[in-house]
Coordinates of C-alpha atoms in Angstrom, one line a residue:
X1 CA 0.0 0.0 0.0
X2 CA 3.1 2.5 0.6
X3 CA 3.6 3.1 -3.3
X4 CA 0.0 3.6 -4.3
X5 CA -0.6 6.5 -0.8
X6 CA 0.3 9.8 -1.3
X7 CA -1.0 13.2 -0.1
X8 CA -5.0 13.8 -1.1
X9 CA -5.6 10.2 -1.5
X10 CA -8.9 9.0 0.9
X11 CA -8.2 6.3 2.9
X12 CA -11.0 4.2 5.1
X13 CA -10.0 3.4 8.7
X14 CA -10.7 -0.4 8.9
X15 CA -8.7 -0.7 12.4
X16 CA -10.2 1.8 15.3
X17 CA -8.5 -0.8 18.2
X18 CA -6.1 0.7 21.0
X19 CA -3.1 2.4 20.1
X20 CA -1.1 -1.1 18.9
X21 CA 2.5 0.3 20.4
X22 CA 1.4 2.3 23.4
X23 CA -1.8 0.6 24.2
X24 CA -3.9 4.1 24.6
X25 CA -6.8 4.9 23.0
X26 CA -7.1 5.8 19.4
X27 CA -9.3 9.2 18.3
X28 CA -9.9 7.1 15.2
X29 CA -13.5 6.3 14.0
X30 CA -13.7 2.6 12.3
X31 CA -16.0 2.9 9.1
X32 CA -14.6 6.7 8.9
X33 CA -12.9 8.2 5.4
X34 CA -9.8 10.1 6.4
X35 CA -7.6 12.5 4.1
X36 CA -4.0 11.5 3.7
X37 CA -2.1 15.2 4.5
X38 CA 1.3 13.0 4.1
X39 CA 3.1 10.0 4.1
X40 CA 6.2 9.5 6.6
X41 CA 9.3 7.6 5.1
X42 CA 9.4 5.5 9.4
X43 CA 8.6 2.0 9.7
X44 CA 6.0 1.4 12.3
X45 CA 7.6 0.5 15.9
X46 CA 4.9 -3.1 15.3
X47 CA 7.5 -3.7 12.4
X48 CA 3.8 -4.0 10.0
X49 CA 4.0 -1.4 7.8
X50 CA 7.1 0.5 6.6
X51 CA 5.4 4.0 6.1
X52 CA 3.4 6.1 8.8
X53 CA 0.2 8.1 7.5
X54 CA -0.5 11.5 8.8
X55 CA -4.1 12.0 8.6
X56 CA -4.8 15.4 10.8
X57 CA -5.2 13.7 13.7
X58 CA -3.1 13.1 16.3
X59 CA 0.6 12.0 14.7
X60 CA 1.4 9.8 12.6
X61 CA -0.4 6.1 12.2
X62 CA 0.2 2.8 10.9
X63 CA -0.6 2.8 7.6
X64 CA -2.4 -1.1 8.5
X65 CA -5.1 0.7 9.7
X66 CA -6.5 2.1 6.5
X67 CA -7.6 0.9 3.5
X68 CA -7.2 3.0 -0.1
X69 CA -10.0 4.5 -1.5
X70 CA -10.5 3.9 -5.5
X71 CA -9.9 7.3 -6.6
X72 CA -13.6 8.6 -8.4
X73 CA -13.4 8.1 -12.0
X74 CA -14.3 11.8 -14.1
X75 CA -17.4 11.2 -16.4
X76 CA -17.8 13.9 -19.1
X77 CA -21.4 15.8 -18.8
X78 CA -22.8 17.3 -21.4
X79 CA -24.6 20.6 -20.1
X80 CA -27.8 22.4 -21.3
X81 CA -26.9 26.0 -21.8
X82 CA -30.5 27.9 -21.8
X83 CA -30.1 31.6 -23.8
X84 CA -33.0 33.8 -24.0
X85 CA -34.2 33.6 -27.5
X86 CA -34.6 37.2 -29.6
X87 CA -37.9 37.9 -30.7
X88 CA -38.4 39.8 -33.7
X89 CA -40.9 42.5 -33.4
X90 CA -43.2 42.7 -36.9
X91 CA -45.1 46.2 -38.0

């Protein structure tokens, strides 16, 4: 997952368990999409992942806790454009 992360990618938190180093609660929401703001080059002190994800909250996390997002796919629209028609005036 390291190569395919990088900043403004959306990531799902799929691991909202205690702080897997220190024990401590996480602020983390399971089910919750997060924001990747940046992608540290540290291995995780659990020796799981080899990257740490700062997502805004807190400091850095293990990037095991978070699944990648499929980035949206752009669909071309075709828009309406509505001009007000001229009238010709007749004498």
């Amino acid at each position: 997952m390291s190569d395919a992360v990088g900043p403004g990618d959306l990531v799902l938190c799929v691991n909202a368990a205690p702080n897997h180093v220190t024990g401590r609660p996480v602020p983390l929401q399971a089910g919750e999409t997060y924001r990747v703001l940046g992608v540290m080059e540290f291995g995780c002190p659990c020796g799981r992942a080899d990257h740490l994800l700062d997502v805004g909250i807190d400091w850095g996390w293990c990037q095991t806790r978070f699944r990648l997002l499929p980035k949206p796919k752009a669909q071309a629209r075709t828009q309406k454009i509505s001009a007000p028609r001229e009238k010709e005036t007749t004498r």
